[in-house]
Amino acid sequence: MRNVPSDHPRYASLILRDQLISGIQNGITSQHGLIAHGRGESFDYLLSERTLPTANQAARAAAAHMALATKPVISVNGNTAALVPTEIIALSKLASATIEVNLFHRTEKRIKAIISHLNSHGATNVKGLSTPSRIPGISHDRAKVASDGLYAADAVLVPLEDGDRVEALTNMGKTTLVIDLNPLSRSSQLATVPIIDNIARAIPNITNHFENIFHLSSQELTAITKNFDREIALDEAEQTIRDGVSNLHN
Amino acid sequence: MRNVPSDHPRYASLILRDQLISGIQNGITSQHGLIAHGRGESFDYLLSERTLPTANQAARAAAAHMALATKPVISVNGNTAALVPTEIIALSKLASATIEVNLFHRTEKRIKAIISHLNSHGATNVKGLSTPSRIPGISHDRAKVASDGLYAADAVLVPLEDGDRVEALTNMGKTTLVIDLNPLSRSSQLATVPIIDNIARAIPNITNHFENIFHLSSQELTAITKNFDREIALDEAEQTIRDGVSNLHN
């Protein structure tokens, strides 16, 4: 990893980039994942690399959904594992959520590498290697899920997920909590709760909200979920990106 | 390389992505190059993956500058070599331009791999391995250039170049012809001719223009360069990206 001075204006962004590249060396992230990260960087840049008020509300609604869920699951891919392993594990422990590794470019070797990486950060019982169940409407390997993980989940946090899978999970009746920097991606458009934010800011933010609200009653938690307006959140993000073209200087 | 059906709406984009990933396997592209490509993809998406009229005019002006130049040089990095090797070589032969490999993350091994890759596509006499000269104002390895290549050049085509180097080359009095998808990047802002377009469309476009105009007189070629308005081109690209947020669906 390079030595990036911590007062560098783009410190956070450069550190994430290096974590992802280390992830390649560990067999965790895919090369397609690097390109996808670059696309996200552009959108984050247009958002001035900050969490919008509506993205914060989305994170709070996501926390409430996880607190209400009987079987919450956090779906983890290579980029998520490389970028926020500690943060994902902290949230999973706090919310009693199952972690399941679920890859677009699935190989058993990479799933094992990701599980081992998460275990080294303190995770236990990560699912994703034994996947006898299938998500309906998705082809081939991408449909494979653990029977007591994603298949049985009632609420699923899916950071950086592709649109097909979000659609299929939604069609199964699950609550989908999506983290995506593109407000007009199919994932964002289809999610129950679209969190238009950088995963490195969004996961700790959901965790903070969870700590503040998990003791509330079901009625109060449900009210938080109902008060979140996904259309307003998507519109604010789109408008900010549109205005943000003047931030493009690099 | 995957089998992407040629009628896929994002065929061209997916093929480029696969070429770049093959480039990693050949030691040509860097992992930072993949992330940079992802950033470019976002901007190209916002441009609807098409060449703007002003980008076409910029390509024509670049062709005229190359036709007027005594020592035109095409600077090639890992992404350029992976994405458009044949197209770069065709332009270099037509325009009698020297190709020089010039890397942000420079290693001798990677320069050799890129030269070998270009040679396998028909290039000869690619420079970049012997670099006794220095670009003033640039630190360390990034300053190294061939004495009879970039150092002596009067016009330089620099696709996908970083802002520092474009600035330094411009300060040396060279005509800089930059291909970049971000109209507000320092490279685009500093270039004599900013071509806000995908390299895979821009290089063949410059070649076509060159074929059509190289026989013109110096006066006529100079008129083409003077008629190109870089401010209008940058503004049109910025405005199109701003409007293009409604094209974000993926």
Short mmCIF file of C-alpha atoms in Angstrom, two decimals:
data_model
loop_
_atom_site.label_atom_id
_atom_site.label_comp_id
_atom_site.label_asym_id
_atom_site.label_seq_id
_atom_site.Cartn_x
_atom_site.Cartn_y
_atom_site.Cartn_z
CA MET A 1 0.00 0.00 0.00
CA ARG A 2 1.30 3.45 -0.87
CA ASN A 3 1.98 6.06 1.75
CA VAL A 4 -0.83 8.53 1.20
CA PRO A 5 -0.49 11.56 3.49
CA SER A 6 -3.62 11.74 5.67
CA ASP A 7 -4.10 15.43 4.85
CA HIS A 8 -4.33 14.68 1.12
CA PRO A 9 -7.66 16.11 -0.14
CA ARG A 10 -8.57 12.77 -1.69
CA TYR A 11 -7.11 10.63 1.12
CA ALA A 12 -10.23 8.52 1.74
CA SER A 13 -10.69 7.82 -1.95
CA LEU A 14 -7.04 6.86 -2.48
CA ILE A 15 -7.03 4.53 0.54
CA LEU A 16 -10.12 2.71 -0.75
CA ARG A 17 -8.45 2.30 -4.12
CA ASP A 18 -5.39 0.75 -2.51
CA GLN A 19 -7.50 -1.58 -0.36
CA LEU A 20 -9.22 -2.83 -3.48
CA ILE A 21 -5.93 -3.44 -5.26
CA SER A 22 -4.65 -5.34 -2.22
CA GLY A 23 -7.87 -7.33 -2.54
CA ILE A 24 -6.82 -8.45 -6.00
CA GLN A 25 -3.52 -9.70 -4.62
CA ASN A 26 -5.42 -11.69 -1.96
CA GLY A 27 -7.77 -13.20 -4.57
CA ILE A 28 -10.75 -11.36 -3.07
CA THR A 29 -11.66 -8.70 -5.62
CA SER A 30 -12.07 -9.31 -9.32
CA GLN A 31 -10.70 -7.14 -12.09
CA HIS A 32 -14.26 -6.36 -13.15
CA GLY A 33 -14.69 -5.18 -9.55
CA LEU A 34 -11.92 -2.61 -10.04
CA ILE A 35 -13.66 -1.17 -13.10
CA ALA A 36 -16.97 -1.07 -11.25
CA HIS A 37 -15.25 0.78 -8.41
CA GLY A 38 -13.95 3.35 -10.86
CA ARG A 39 -17.49 3.98 -12.10
CA GLY A 40 -18.57 4.48 -8.50
CA GLU A 41 -15.70 6.91 -7.91
CA SER A 42 -17.03 9.20 -10.64
CA PHE A 43 -20.48 9.32 -9.09
CA ASP A 44 -19.05 9.86 -5.62
CA TYR A 45 -16.95 12.69 -6.98
CA LEU A 46 -20.10 14.28 -8.40
CA LEU A 47 -21.66 13.95 -4.93
CA SER A 48 -18.56 15.73 -3.51
CA GLU A 49 -17.77 12.49 -1.64
CA ARG A 50 -20.26 13.25 1.11
CA THR A 51 -23.40 11.64 2.48
CA LEU A 52 -26.55 13.45 1.37
CA PRO A 53 -29.24 14.13 4.02
CA THR A 54 -31.57 11.74 2.18
CA ALA A 55 -28.83 9.09 2.07
CA ASN A 56 -28.54 9.46 5.83
CA GLN A 57 -32.32 8.99 6.13
CA ALA A 58 -32.04 5.92 3.91
CA ALA A 59 -29.34 4.50 6.20
CA ARG A 60 -31.63 5.07 9.19
CA ALA A 61 -34.54 3.36 7.41
CA ALA A 62 -32.25 0.45 6.50
CA ALA A 63 -31.23 0.14 10.17
CA ALA A 64 -34.91 0.07 11.17
CA HIS A 65 -35.67 -2.63 8.57
CA MET A 66 -32.77 -4.71 9.91
CA ALA A 67 -34.00 -4.26 13.48
CA LEU A 68 -37.49 -5.38 12.45
CA ALA A 69 -36.29 -8.36 10.42
CA THR A 70 -36.46 -11.90 11.74
CA LYS A 71 -33.68 -13.13 9.45
CA PRO A 72 -31.57 -10.21 8.24
CA VAL A 73 -28.74 -11.10 5.87
CA ILE A 74 -25.80 -9.02 4.63
CA SER A 75 -24.75 -10.08 1.14
CA VAL A 76 -21.02 -9.56 0.63
CA ASN A 77 -19.13 -9.52 -2.66
CA GLY A 78 -15.42 -9.08 -3.34
CA ASN A 79 -15.38 -5.29 -3.32
CA THR A 80 -17.40 -5.11 -0.09
CA ALA A 81 -15.09 -7.60 1.62
CA ALA A 82 -11.99 -5.70 0.50
CA LEU A 83 -13.30 -2.23 1.35
CA VAL A 84 -15.22 -2.62 4.63
CA PRO A 85 -14.58 -6.02 6.25
CA THR A 86 -14.46 -4.71 9.84
CA GLU A 87 -17.48 -2.47 9.35
CA ILE A 88 -19.60 -5.28 7.85
CA ILE A 89 -18.73 -7.61 10.71
CA ALA A 90 -19.51 -4.96 13.34
CA LEU A 91 -22.94 -4.39 11.78
CA SER A 92 -23.65 -8.12 11.46
CA LYS A 93 -22.87 -8.72 15.14
CA LEU A 94 -24.90 -5.76 16.34
CA ALA A 95 -27.90 -6.63 14.15
CA SER A 96 -27.55 -10.42 14.52
CA ALA A 97 -27.39 -10.55 10.76
CA THR A 98 -26.00 -13.46 8.78
CA ILE A 99 -23.16 -12.67 6.37
CA GLU A 100 -23.33 -14.52 3.05
CA VAL A 101 -20.73 -14.23 0.31
CA ASN A 102 -22.44 -13.89 -3.05
CA LEU A 103 -20.41 -13.19 -6.18
CA PHE A 104 -21.23 -12.07 -9.69
CA HIS A 105 -18.10 -13.83 -10.99
CA ARG A 106 -18.41 -16.86 -8.73
CA THR A 107 -15.58 -19.29 -8.13
CA GLU A 108 -15.27 -21.54 -5.11
CA LYS A 109 -11.67 -20.40 -4.68
CA ARG A 110 -12.68 -16.75 -4.44
CA ILE A 111 -15.53 -17.50 -2.03
CA LYS A 112 -13.08 -19.34 0.21
CA ALA A 113 -10.59 -16.46 0.01
CA ILE A 114 -13.30 -13.96 0.98
CA ILE A 115 -14.55 -16.10 3.88
CA SER A 116 -10.99 -16.50 5.11
CA HIS A 117 -10.45 -12.73 4.81
CA LEU A 118 -13.62 -12.01 6.81
CA ASN A 119 -12.67 -14.63 9.41
CA SER A 120 -9.30 -12.95 9.85
CA HIS A 121 -11.22 -9.76 10.68
CA GLY A 122 -13.27 -11.55 13.34
CA ALA A 123 -16.23 -13.00 11.45
CA THR A 124 -17.66 -16.41 12.30
CA ASN A 125 -20.11 -18.61 10.46
CA VAL A 126 -19.96 -16.74 7.13
CA LYS A 127 -22.18 -18.50 4.58
CA GLY A 128 -21.84 -18.80 0.82
CA LEU A 129 -19.85 -21.97 0.23
CA SER A 130 -22.74 -24.40 0.68
CA THR A 131 -25.50 -23.09 -1.58
CA PRO A 132 -28.12 -25.76 -2.33
CA SER A 133 -30.95 -23.22 -2.81
CA ARG A 134 -31.70 -21.12 -5.88
CA ILE A 135 -33.06 -17.59 -6.39
CA PRO A 136 -35.85 -17.94 -8.98
CA GLY A 137 -35.41 -15.96 -12.19
CA ILE A 138 -31.61 -15.82 -12.12
CA SER A 139 -29.50 -18.03 -14.33
CA HIS A 140 -26.61 -20.33 -13.55
CA ASP A 141 -24.18 -19.84 -10.71
CA ARG A 142 -25.49 -16.42 -9.81
CA ALA A 143 -28.70 -18.00 -8.46
CA LYS A 144 -26.94 -20.15 -5.86
CA VAL A 145 -27.65 -19.19 -2.24
CA ALA A 146 -27.49 -20.77 1.20
CA SER A 147 -30.81 -22.24 2.35
CA ASP A 148 -30.50 -20.69 5.82
CA GLY A 149 -28.94 -17.47 4.46
CA LEU A 150 -30.13 -15.39 1.51
CA TYR A 151 -32.86 -17.88 0.59
CA ALA A 152 -34.62 -17.61 3.97
CA ALA A 153 -33.86 -13.93 4.63
CA ASP A 154 -36.67 -11.41 5.09
CA ALA A 155 -34.42 -8.33 4.82
CA VAL A 156 -31.25 -8.25 2.76
CA LEU A 157 -28.54 -5.60 2.79
CA VAL A 158 -27.01 -5.81 -0.69
CA PRO A 159 -24.15 -3.38 -1.16
CA LEU A 160 -22.89 -2.97 -4.72
CA GLU A 161 -25.29 -5.51 -6.18
CA ASP A 162 -26.32 -5.99 -9.81
CA GLY A 163 -29.84 -5.11 -10.90
CA ASP A 164 -30.89 -8.62 -11.89
CA ARG A 165 -30.27 -10.01 -8.46
CA VAL A 166 -31.94 -7.11 -6.65
CA GLU A 167 -34.97 -7.61 -8.88
CA ALA A 168 -35.07 -11.35 -8.19
CA LEU A 169 -34.71 -10.85 -4.43
CA THR A 170 -37.47 -8.23 -4.48
CA ASN A 171 -39.69 -10.59 -6.47
CA MET A 172 -39.21 -13.18 -3.70
CA GLY A 173 -40.85 -10.66 -1.36
CA LYS A 174 -37.69 -9.71 0.51
CA THR A 175 -36.96 -6.21 1.76
CA THR A 176 -33.90 -5.06 -0.23
CA LEU A 177 -31.53 -2.47 1.25
CA VAL A 178 -29.20 -1.43 -1.56
CA ILE A 179 -26.02 0.67 -1.35
CA ASP A 180 -25.18 2.10 -4.79
CA LEU A 181 -23.68 5.41 -5.94
CA ASN A 182 -25.76 5.55 -9.13
CA PRO A 183 -29.31 6.68 -8.28
CA LEU A 184 -30.63 5.54 -11.63
CA SER A 185 -29.12 2.06 -11.68
CA ARG A 186 -31.65 -0.76 -11.77
CA SER A 187 -30.49 -1.78 -8.29
CA SER A 188 -31.27 1.65 -6.86
CA GLN A 189 -34.54 1.89 -8.73
CA LEU A 190 -35.73 -1.54 -7.56
CA ALA A 191 -34.57 -1.41 -3.94
CA THR A 192 -36.99 -1.09 -1.04
CA VAL A 193 -34.42 1.32 0.43
CA PRO A 194 -31.83 2.76 -1.98
CA ILE A 195 -28.86 4.21 -0.09
CA ILE A 196 -27.06 6.42 -2.62
CA ASP A 197 -23.74 6.66 -0.86
CA ASN A 198 -20.22 5.29 -0.74
CA ILE A 199 -20.19 1.92 1.03
CA ALA A 200 -17.32 3.13 3.23
CA ARG A 201 -19.57 5.86 4.62
CA ALA A 202 -22.89 4.00 4.45
CA ILE A 203 -22.08 0.86 6.47
CA PRO A 204 -20.76 2.68 9.59
CA ASN A 205 -23.70 5.06 9.24
CA ILE A 206 -26.23 2.21 9.28
CA THR A 207 -24.43 0.78 12.32
CA ASN A 208 -24.64 4.10 14.17
CA HIS A 209 -28.33 4.41 13.40
CA PHE A 210 -28.90 0.82 14.50
CA GLU A 211 -27.28 1.55 17.88
CA ASN A 212 -29.59 4.52 18.34
CA ILE A 213 -32.88 2.83 17.38
CA PHE A 214 -32.71 -0.91 18.04
CA HIS A 215 -34.37 -0.50 21.45
CA LEU A 216 -37.45 1.16 19.94
CA SER A 217 -40.78 -0.64 19.66
CA SER A 218 -41.85 -2.36 16.46
CA GLN A 219 -44.37 0.42 15.91
CA GLU A 220 -41.69 3.08 16.21
CA LEU A 221 -39.30 1.17 13.94
CA THR A 222 -42.05 0.66 11.38
CA ALA A 223 -42.78 4.38 11.49
CA ILE A 224 -39.12 5.08 10.62
CA THR A 225 -39.32 2.77 7.62
CA LYS A 226 -42.59 4.32 6.45
CA ASN A 227 -41.36 7.89 6.86
CA PHE A 228 -38.47 7.27 4.48
CA ASP A 229 -39.41 8.48 1.00
CA ARG A 230 -37.36 6.62 -1.60
CA GLU A 231 -38.51 8.84 -4.48
CA ILE A 232 -37.32 11.99 -2.74
CA ALA A 233 -34.00 10.30 -1.93
CA LEU A 234 -33.47 9.18 -5.53
CA ASP A 235 -34.43 12.61 -6.84
CA GLU A 236 -32.09 14.44 -4.49
CA ALA A 237 -29.18 12.22 -5.49
CA GLU A 238 -29.90 12.65 -9.19
CA GLN A 239 -30.19 16.42 -8.84
CA THR A 240 -26.98 16.63 -6.81
CA ILE A 241 -25.06 14.65 -9.41
CA ARG A 242 -26.46 16.89 -12.13
CA ASP A 243 -25.36 20.00 -10.24
CA GLY A 244 -22.10 18.31 -9.30
CA VAL A 245 -20.69 18.37 -12.80
CA SER A 246 -19.06 21.62 -11.76
CA ASN A 247 -17.09 19.61 -9.18
CA LEU A 248 -15.47 17.52 -11.90
CA HIS A 249 -12.08 19.26 -11.73
CA ASN A 250 -9.32 16.80 -10.90
CA MET B 1 -12.59 -13.17 -23.16
CA ARG B 2 -16.30 -13.69 -22.59
CA ASN B 3 -18.69 -14.26 -25.43
CA VAL B 4 -20.58 -10.99 -25.55
CA PRO B 5 -23.40 -11.11 -28.13
CA SER B 6 -22.74 -8.40 -30.71
CA ASP B 7 -26.32 -7.13 -30.44
CA HIS B 8 -25.92 -6.45 -26.72
CA PRO B 9 -26.75 -2.75 -26.16
CA ARG B 10 -23.46 -2.22 -24.34
CA TYR B 11 -21.37 -4.47 -26.63
CA ALA B 12 -18.61 -1.96 -27.39
CA SER B 13 -18.22 -1.05 -23.73
CA LEU B 14 -18.08 -4.69 -22.61
CA ILE B 15 -15.51 -5.60 -25.24
CA LEU B 16 -13.23 -2.75 -24.14
CA ARG B 17 -13.54 -3.91 -20.54
CA ASP B 18 -12.48 -7.42 -21.52
CA GLN B 19 -9.55 -6.13 -23.59
CA LEU B 20 -8.32 -4.21 -20.58
CA ILE B 21 -8.59 -7.23 -18.31
CA SER B 22 -6.66 -9.29 -20.87
CA GLY B 23 -4.10 -6.49 -20.70
CA ILE B 24 -3.63 -7.18 -16.99
CA GLN B 25 -2.89 -10.81 -17.76
CA ASN B 26 -0.28 -9.74 -20.32
CA GLY B 27 1.36 -7.34 -17.87
CA ILE B 28 0.33 -4.33 -19.97
CA THR B 29 -2.35 -2.58 -17.96
CA SER B 30 -2.10 -1.74 -14.29
CA GLN B 31 -4.80 -2.25 -11.71
CA HIS B 32 -4.97 1.51 -11.22
CA GLY B 33 -5.59 1.61 -14.98
CA LEU B 34 -8.71 -0.54 -14.53
CA ILE B 35 -10.13 1.87 -11.95
CA ALA B 36 -9.34 4.84 -14.20
CA HIS B 37 -11.14 3.07 -17.03
CA GLY B 38 -14.20 2.66 -14.79
CA ARG B 39 -14.22 6.39 -14.12
CA GLY B 40 -14.09 7.00 -17.87
CA GLU B 41 -16.97 4.58 -18.42
CA SER B 42 -19.21 6.73 -16.21
CA PHE B 43 -18.47 9.82 -18.26
CA ASP B 44 -18.92 7.96 -21.54
CA TYR B 45 -22.24 6.69 -20.27
CA LEU B 46 -23.28 10.26 -19.54
CA LEU B 47 -22.28 11.15 -23.12
CA SER B 48 -24.48 8.25 -24.33
CA GLU B 49 -21.31 6.59 -25.63
CA ARG B 50 -21.24 8.71 -28.76
CA THR B 51 -18.89 11.24 -30.34
CA LEU B 52 -20.13 14.80 -29.90
CA PRO B 53 -19.96 17.10 -32.96
CA THR B 54 -17.36 19.23 -31.15
CA ALA B 55 -15.34 16.11 -30.31
CA ASN B 56 -15.35 15.31 -34.00
CA GLN B 57 -14.10 18.84 -34.74
CA ALA B 58 -11.42 18.35 -32.09
CA ALA B 59 -10.33 15.12 -33.78
CA ARG B 60 -10.08 16.97 -37.08
CA ALA B 61 -8.04 19.76 -35.49
CA ALA B 62 -5.76 17.14 -33.91
CA ALA B 63 -5.26 15.53 -37.31
CA ALA B 64 -4.34 18.91 -38.78
CA HIS B 65 -1.85 19.58 -35.96
CA MET B 66 -0.27 16.18 -36.60
CA ALA B 67 -0.06 16.89 -40.32
CA LEU B 68 1.62 20.22 -39.64
CA ALA B 69 4.07 18.85 -37.07
CA THR B 70 7.69 18.14 -37.88
CA LYS B 71 8.06 15.60 -35.08
CA PRO B 72 4.66 14.25 -34.03
CA VAL B 73 4.70 11.74 -31.20
CA ILE B 74 1.96 9.48 -29.88
CA SER B 75 2.39 8.80 -26.17
CA VAL B 76 1.07 5.37 -25.23
CA ASN B 77 0.27 4.06 -21.75
CA GLY B 78 -0.98 0.65 -20.65
CA ASN B 79 -4.67 1.31 -21.19
CA THR B 80 -4.07 2.77 -24.65
CA ALA B 81 -1.92 -0.19 -25.68
CA ALA B 82 -4.52 -2.67 -24.44
CA LEU B 83 -7.54 -0.91 -25.93
CA VAL B 84 -6.41 0.36 -29.35
CA PRO B 85 -3.05 -1.14 -30.38
CA THR B 86 -3.97 -1.59 -34.07
CA GLU B 87 -5.58 1.84 -34.29
CA ILE B 88 -2.59 3.60 -32.73
CA ILE B 89 -0.18 1.88 -35.09
CA ALA B 90 -2.31 2.71 -38.15
CA LEU B 91 -2.35 6.39 -37.17
CA SER B 92 1.38 6.45 -36.42
CA LYS B 93 2.21 4.99 -39.84
CA LEU B 94 -0.12 7.33 -41.70
CA ALA B 95 1.10 10.41 -39.84
CA SER B 96 4.76 9.33 -39.64
CA ALA B 97 4.44 9.74 -35.89
CA THR B 98 6.78 8.17 -33.36
CA ILE B 99 5.17 5.96 -30.72
CA GLU B 100 6.62 6.30 -27.23
CA VAL B 101 5.53 4.28 -24.23
CA ASN B 102 5.16 6.53 -21.21
CA LEU B 103 3.72 5.19 -17.96
CA PHE B 104 2.40 6.74 -14.78
CA HIS B 105 3.35 3.60 -12.84
CA ARG B 106 6.61 2.99 -14.68
CA THR B 107 8.47 -0.31 -14.53
CA GLU B 108 10.93 -1.50 -17.14
CA LYS B 109 9.13 -4.85 -17.24
CA ARG B 110 5.82 -3.24 -18.12
CA ILE B 111 7.40 -0.99 -20.77
CA LYS B 112 8.94 -4.06 -22.39
CA ALA B 113 5.61 -5.91 -22.26
CA ILE B 114 3.84 -2.97 -23.93
CA ILE B 115 6.49 -2.61 -26.63
CA SER B 116 6.29 -6.34 -27.30
CA HIS B 117 2.48 -6.13 -27.46
CA LEU B 118 2.66 -3.25 -29.96
CA ASN B 119 5.30 -5.05 -32.02
CA SER B 120 3.01 -8.10 -32.22
CA HIS B 121 0.40 -5.78 -33.75
CA GLY B 122 2.84 -4.53 -36.39
CA ALA B 123 4.64 -1.63 -34.72
CA THR B 124 8.34 -1.01 -35.27
CA ASN B 125 10.78 1.26 -33.50
CA VAL B 126 8.57 1.98 -30.47
CA LYS B 127 10.43 4.23 -28.03
CA GLY B 128 10.26 4.45 -24.25
CA LEU B 129 12.86 2.03 -22.96
CA SER B 130 15.84 4.31 -23.43
CA THR B 131 14.89 7.59 -21.77
CA PRO B 132 17.92 9.76 -21.01
CA SER B 133 15.98 13.05 -21.28
CA ARG B 134 13.74 14.67 -18.66
CA ILE B 135 10.54 16.70 -18.85
CA PRO B 136 11.16 19.76 -16.64
CA GLY B 137 8.78 20.21 -13.69
CA ILE B 138 7.88 16.55 -13.26
CA SER B 139 9.35 14.45 -10.51
CA HIS B 140 11.11 11.10 -10.57
CA ASP B 141 10.46 8.37 -13.09
CA ARG B 142 7.50 10.12 -14.65
CA ALA B 143 9.85 12.73 -16.16
CA LYS B 144 11.84 10.20 -18.18
CA VAL B 145 11.46 10.49 -21.95
CA ALA B 146 13.34 9.51 -25.10
CA SER B 147 15.57 12.26 -26.46
CA ASP B 148 14.39 11.71 -30.02
CA GLY B 149 10.79 11.01 -28.94
CA LEU B 150 8.67 13.00 -26.51
CA TYR B 151 11.56 15.34 -25.64
CA ALA B 152 12.02 16.55 -29.21
CA ALA B 153 8.36 16.39 -30.26
CA ASP B 154 6.51 19.49 -31.44
CA ALA B 155 3.04 17.92 -31.31
CA VAL B 156 2.10 15.18 -28.88
CA LEU B 157 -1.03 13.04 -28.92
CA VAL B 158 -1.51 12.08 -25.28
CA PRO B 159 -4.52 9.82 -24.76
CA LEU B 160 -5.56 9.24 -21.15
CA GLU B 161 -2.75 11.35 -19.70
CA ASP B 162 -2.50 12.83 -16.22
CA GLY B 163 -2.76 16.58 -15.74
CA ASP B 164 0.76 17.12 -14.41
CA ARG B 165 2.37 15.73 -17.50
CA VAL B 166 0.08 17.58 -19.89
CA GLU B 167 0.93 20.78 -18.05
CA ALA B 168 4.66 20.08 -18.23
CA LEU B 169 4.51 19.22 -21.93
CA THR B 170 2.51 22.38 -22.63
CA ASN B 171 5.05 24.43 -20.65
CA MET B 172 7.76 23.04 -22.94
CA GLY B 173 5.92 24.72 -25.82
CA LYS B 174 4.55 21.53 -27.33
CA THR B 175 1.15 21.26 -28.94
CA THR B 176 -0.81 18.82 -26.76
CA LEU B 177 -3.65 16.77 -28.24
CA VAL B 178 -5.44 15.13 -25.32
CA ILE B 179 -8.10 12.41 -25.40
CA ASP B 180 -10.04 12.39 -22.13
CA LEU B 181 -13.70 11.72 -21.25
CA ASN B 182 -13.78 14.28 -18.42
CA PRO B 183 -14.06 17.79 -19.89
CA LEU B 184 -13.06 19.40 -16.61
CA SER B 185 -9.99 17.29 -15.87
CA ARG B 186 -6.74 19.25 -15.73
CA SER B 187 -5.59 17.38 -18.85
CA SER B 188 -8.61 18.55 -20.83
CA GLN B 189 -8.40 22.06 -19.47
CA LEU B 190 -4.69 22.40 -20.29
CA ALA B 191 -4.64 20.74 -23.72
CA THR B 192 -4.16 22.66 -26.92
CA VAL B 193 -6.84 20.39 -28.37
CA PRO B 194 -9.04 18.51 -25.85
CA ILE B 195 -10.84 15.60 -27.50
CA ILE B 196 -13.64 14.66 -25.09
CA ASP B 197 -14.34 11.19 -26.40
CA ASN B 198 -13.70 7.51 -25.85
CA ILE B 199 -10.24 6.59 -27.11
CA ALA B 200 -11.74 3.67 -29.06
CA ARG B 201 -13.79 6.13 -31.11
CA ALA B 202 -11.32 9.04 -31.12
CA ILE B 203 -8.22 7.36 -32.56
CA PRO B 204 -9.91 5.91 -35.68
CA ASN B 205 -11.67 9.25 -36.08
CA ILE B 206 -8.38 11.18 -36.06
CA THR B 207 -7.02 8.70 -38.60
CA ASN B 208 -10.00 9.22 -40.90
CA HIS B 209 -9.64 12.98 -40.69
CA PHE B 210 -5.92 12.69 -41.34
CA GLU B 211 -6.58 10.73 -44.53
CA ASN B 212 -8.95 13.44 -45.71
CA ILE B 213 -6.78 16.48 -44.98
CA PHE B 214 -3.09 15.53 -45.05
CA HIS B 215 -2.77 16.68 -48.70
CA LEU B 216 -3.95 20.20 -47.85
CA SER B 217 -1.55 23.16 -47.80
CA SER B 218 -0.02 24.40 -44.58
CA GLN B 219 -2.28 27.43 -44.75
CA GLU B 220 -5.38 25.27 -45.04
CA LEU B 221 -4.24 22.95 -42.24
CA THR B 222 -3.47 25.94 -40.04
CA ALA B 223 -6.93 27.31 -40.74
CA ILE B 224 -8.44 24.02 -39.50
CA THR B 225 -6.48 24.26 -36.26
CA LYS B 226 -7.47 27.90 -35.76
CA ASN B 227 -11.15 27.29 -36.49
CA PHE B 228 -11.39 24.76 -33.69
CA ASP B 229 -12.75 26.45 -30.57
CA ARG B 230 -11.64 24.53 -27.49
CA GLU B 231 -13.89 26.51 -25.14
CA ILE B 232 -17.00 25.64 -27.12
CA ALA B 233 -15.94 21.99 -27.24
CA LEU B 234 -15.35 21.84 -23.48
CA ASP B 235 -18.64 23.61 -22.79
CA GLU B 236 -20.65 21.31 -25.05
CA ALA B 237 -19.18 18.23 -23.37
CA GLU B 238 -19.86 19.60 -19.90
CA GLN B 239 -23.43 20.53 -20.80
CA THR B 240 -24.06 17.13 -22.38
CA ILE B 241 -22.80 15.33 -19.28
CA ARG B 242 -24.99 17.55 -17.13
CA ASP B 243 -28.04 16.74 -19.27
CA GLY B 244 -26.94 13.14 -19.55
CA VAL B 245 -27.73 12.23 -15.98
CA SER B 246 -31.07 11.04 -17.32
CA ASN B 247 -29.12 8.44 -19.32
CA LEU B 248 -27.76 6.83 -16.17
CA HIS B 249 -30.06 3.82 -16.24
CA ASN B 250 -28.13 0.59 -16.37
#
